[in-house]
């Protein structure tokens, strides 16, 4: 894998980006899962275990993106993705609803929240044009 010792990076449907594999096999994953548990506990979480509520950690370098997709195959519920960037205006979260695309420019410390409803999937994507974009997803 790439990255420091004890981390494993695997590409998923995130083209041009790198995601930390969701597992308990690495120091990086265990630390992130522990942090999710400490920050949120089990109050208001969709799942009682932090390792299940943690949805992933993603890095988008400049020109990195994830293509349009839905999370319709996932369990219904709210998702929040915490985003940090090194340059405001250089990346965004996009969604498609009722025949119209909406682009939300990323800001430092932003949280994007949406509901996963398998019967009414939300098409969405994320892209970094010029900034380093990091995001972490949690099922709440």
Tab-separated table of C-alpha atoms in Angstrom:
chain	number	residue	atom	x	y	z
A	1	UNK	CA	0.000	0.000	0.000
A	2	UNK	CA	0.883	3.652	-0.045
A	3	UNK	CA	1.392	5.934	2.904
A	4	UNK	CA	3.084	5.565	6.281
A	5	UNK	CA	3.722	2.212	7.862
A	6	UNK	CA	0.537	0.701	9.244
A	7	UNK	CA	-1.766	2.286	6.676
A	8	UNK	CA	-3.297	0.750	3.617
A	9	UNK	CA	-4.791	2.734	0.796
A	10	UNK	CA	-7.068	1.167	-1.768
A	11	UNK	CA	-8.796	2.767	-4.675
A	12	UNK	CA	-12.548	2.296	-4.870
A	13	UNK	CA	-15.010	3.951	-7.214
A	14	UNK	CA	-13.186	7.166	-6.354
A	15	UNK	CA	-11.241	7.845	-9.514
A	16	UNK	CA	-8.162	9.936	-9.102
A	17	UNK	CA	-8.561	9.811	-5.335
A	18	UNK	CA	-7.343	7.530	-2.587
A	19	UNK	CA	-9.508	6.031	0.116
A	20	UNK	CA	-8.519	4.333	3.324
A	21	UNK	CA	-9.875	0.799	3.271
A	22	UNK	CA	-12.581	0.339	5.890
A	23	UNK	CA	-11.207	-2.430	8.077
A	24	UNK	CA	-9.718	-2.928	11.499
A	25	UNK	CA	-6.483	-4.298	10.067
A	26	UNK	CA	-4.323	-1.194	10.183
A	27	UNK	CA	-3.221	1.362	12.738
A	28	UNK	CA	-4.735	4.128	10.602
A	29	UNK	CA	-8.150	2.433	10.430
A	30	UNK	CA	-8.199	1.610	14.146
A	31	UNK	CA	-7.325	5.214	15.039
A	32	UNK	CA	-10.030	6.640	12.775
A	33	UNK	CA	-12.653	4.227	14.116
A	34	UNK	CA	-11.640	5.100	17.676
A	35	UNK	CA	-11.891	8.814	16.879
A	36	UNK	CA	-15.393	8.367	15.400
A	37	UNK	CA	-16.451	6.513	18.553
A	38	UNK	CA	-14.986	9.179	20.849
A	39	UNK	CA	-16.531	12.060	18.906
A	40	UNK	CA	-19.993	10.615	18.496
A	41	UNK	CA	-20.356	7.825	21.032
A	42	UNK	CA	-23.477	5.831	20.250
A	43	UNK	CA	-25.974	8.660	20.779
A	44	UNK	CA	-27.785	9.392	17.545
A	45	UNK	CA	-25.683	6.949	15.565
A	46	UNK	CA	-27.341	4.689	13.025
A	47	UNK	CA	-25.236	1.779	14.235
A	48	UNK	CA	-24.091	1.047	17.775
A	49	UNK	CA	-20.511	0.206	16.792
A	50	UNK	CA	-18.243	2.994	15.580
A	51	UNK	CA	-16.595	0.673	13.048
A	52	UNK	CA	-19.949	0.225	11.314
A	53	UNK	CA	-20.954	3.903	11.467
A	54	UNK	CA	-17.597	4.998	10.017
A	55	UNK	CA	-18.135	5.108	6.231
A	56	UNK	CA	-14.661	5.978	4.969
A	57	UNK	CA	-11.840	8.488	4.682
A	58	UNK	CA	-11.027	9.961	1.285
A	59	UNK	CA	-8.247	12.119	-0.126
A	60	UNK	CA	-8.737	13.937	-3.420
A	61	UNK	CA	-5.577	15.543	-4.786
A	62	UNK	CA	-5.944	18.302	-7.401
A	63	UNK	CA	-7.884	16.831	-10.369
A	64	UNK	CA	-9.143	13.951	-8.170
A	65	UNK	CA	-12.821	13.047	-8.142
A	66	UNK	CA	-15.458	10.424	-7.571
A	67	UNK	CA	-17.875	9.896	-10.414
A	68	UNK	CA	-21.646	10.345	-10.150
A	69	UNK	CA	-23.065	7.557	-8.007
A	70	UNK	CA	-25.760	6.713	-5.481
A	71	UNK	CA	-25.450	4.890	-2.198
A	72	UNK	CA	-28.808	3.236	-2.873
A	73	UNK	CA	-27.494	-0.227	-2.031
A	74	UNK	CA	-26.656	0.955	1.503
A	75	UNK	CA	-28.974	0.886	4.499
A	76	UNK	CA	-31.385	3.815	4.686
A	77	UNK	CA	-30.300	6.636	6.967
A	78	UNK	CA	-28.430	9.916	7.270
A	79	UNK	CA	-24.804	10.349	6.210
A	80	UNK	CA	-22.546	13.222	7.118
A	81	UNK	CA	-19.237	13.825	5.371
A	82	UNK	CA	-16.820	16.143	7.139
A	83	UNK	CA	-14.579	17.921	4.661
A	84	UNK	CA	-11.368	19.866	4.987
A	85	UNK	CA	-9.404	21.490	2.215
A	86	UNK	CA	-6.253	23.515	1.794
A	87	UNK	CA	-7.842	26.036	-0.594
A	88	UNK	CA	-11.429	27.257	-0.507
A	89	UNK	CA	-13.140	27.281	-3.881
A	90	UNK	CA	-10.891	24.565	-5.287
A	91	UNK	CA	-13.235	21.599	-4.736
A	92	UNK	CA	-16.920	20.781	-4.369
A	93	UNK	CA	-19.734	18.337	-3.549
A	94	UNK	CA	-22.359	17.991	-6.289
A	95	UNK	CA	-25.814	16.431	-6.325
A	96	UNK	CA	-28.434	15.829	-8.995
A	97	UNK	CA	-32.117	16.153	-8.215
A	98	UNK	CA	-35.174	16.797	-10.381
A	99	UNK	CA	-33.084	17.134	-13.519
A	100	UNK	CA	-30.787	19.771	-12.075
A	101	UNK	CA	-27.207	19.614	-10.826
A	102	UNK	CA	-26.241	21.556	-7.718
A	103	UNK	CA	-22.634	22.294	-6.800
A	104	UNK	CA	-21.661	23.166	-3.213
A	105	UNK	CA	-18.136	24.643	-3.010
A	106	UNK	CA	-16.071	23.175	-0.167
A	107	UNK	CA	-15.079	25.323	2.786
A	108	UNK	CA	-12.724	24.593	5.674
A	109	UNK	CA	-14.401	22.317	8.236
A	110	UNK	CA	-17.575	21.873	6.205
A	111	UNK	CA	-20.104	19.084	6.805
A	112	UNK	CA	-22.259	17.773	3.956
A	113	UNK	CA	-25.296	15.846	5.167
A	114	UNK	CA	-27.773	13.841	3.122
A	115	UNK	CA	-30.185	10.958	3.568
A	116	UNK	CA	-29.692	7.615	1.846
A	117	UNK	CA	-33.093	6.316	0.702
A	118	UNK	CA	-32.785	3.220	-1.524
A	119	UNK	CA	-36.198	3.852	-3.136
A	120	UNK	CA	-35.208	7.445	-4.033
A	121	UNK	CA	-31.440	7.481	-4.597
A	122	UNK	CA	-29.497	10.742	-4.463
A	123	UNK	CA	-27.009	11.002	-7.305
A	124	UNK	CA	-23.901	12.777	-6.071
A	125	UNK	CA	-20.221	13.291	-6.787
A	126	UNK	CA	-17.210	15.091	-5.357
A	127	UNK	CA	-14.270	16.659	-7.122
A	128	UNK	CA	-11.147	18.626	-6.422
A	129	UNK	CA	-10.065	20.932	-9.184
A	130	UNK	CA	-7.107	22.667	-7.513
A	131	UNK	CA	-7.139	21.871	-3.776
A	132	UNK	CA	-6.230	18.978	-1.520
A	133	UNK	CA	-9.623	17.662	-0.319
A	134	UNK	CA	-10.058	15.294	2.625
A	135	UNK	CA	-13.430	13.899	3.687
A	136	UNK	CA	-14.602	11.442	6.325
A	137	UNK	CA	-18.062	9.874	6.232
A	138	UNK	CA	-20.184	8.770	9.188
A	139	UNK	CA	-23.646	7.153	9.275
A	140	UNK	CA	-25.723	9.016	11.865
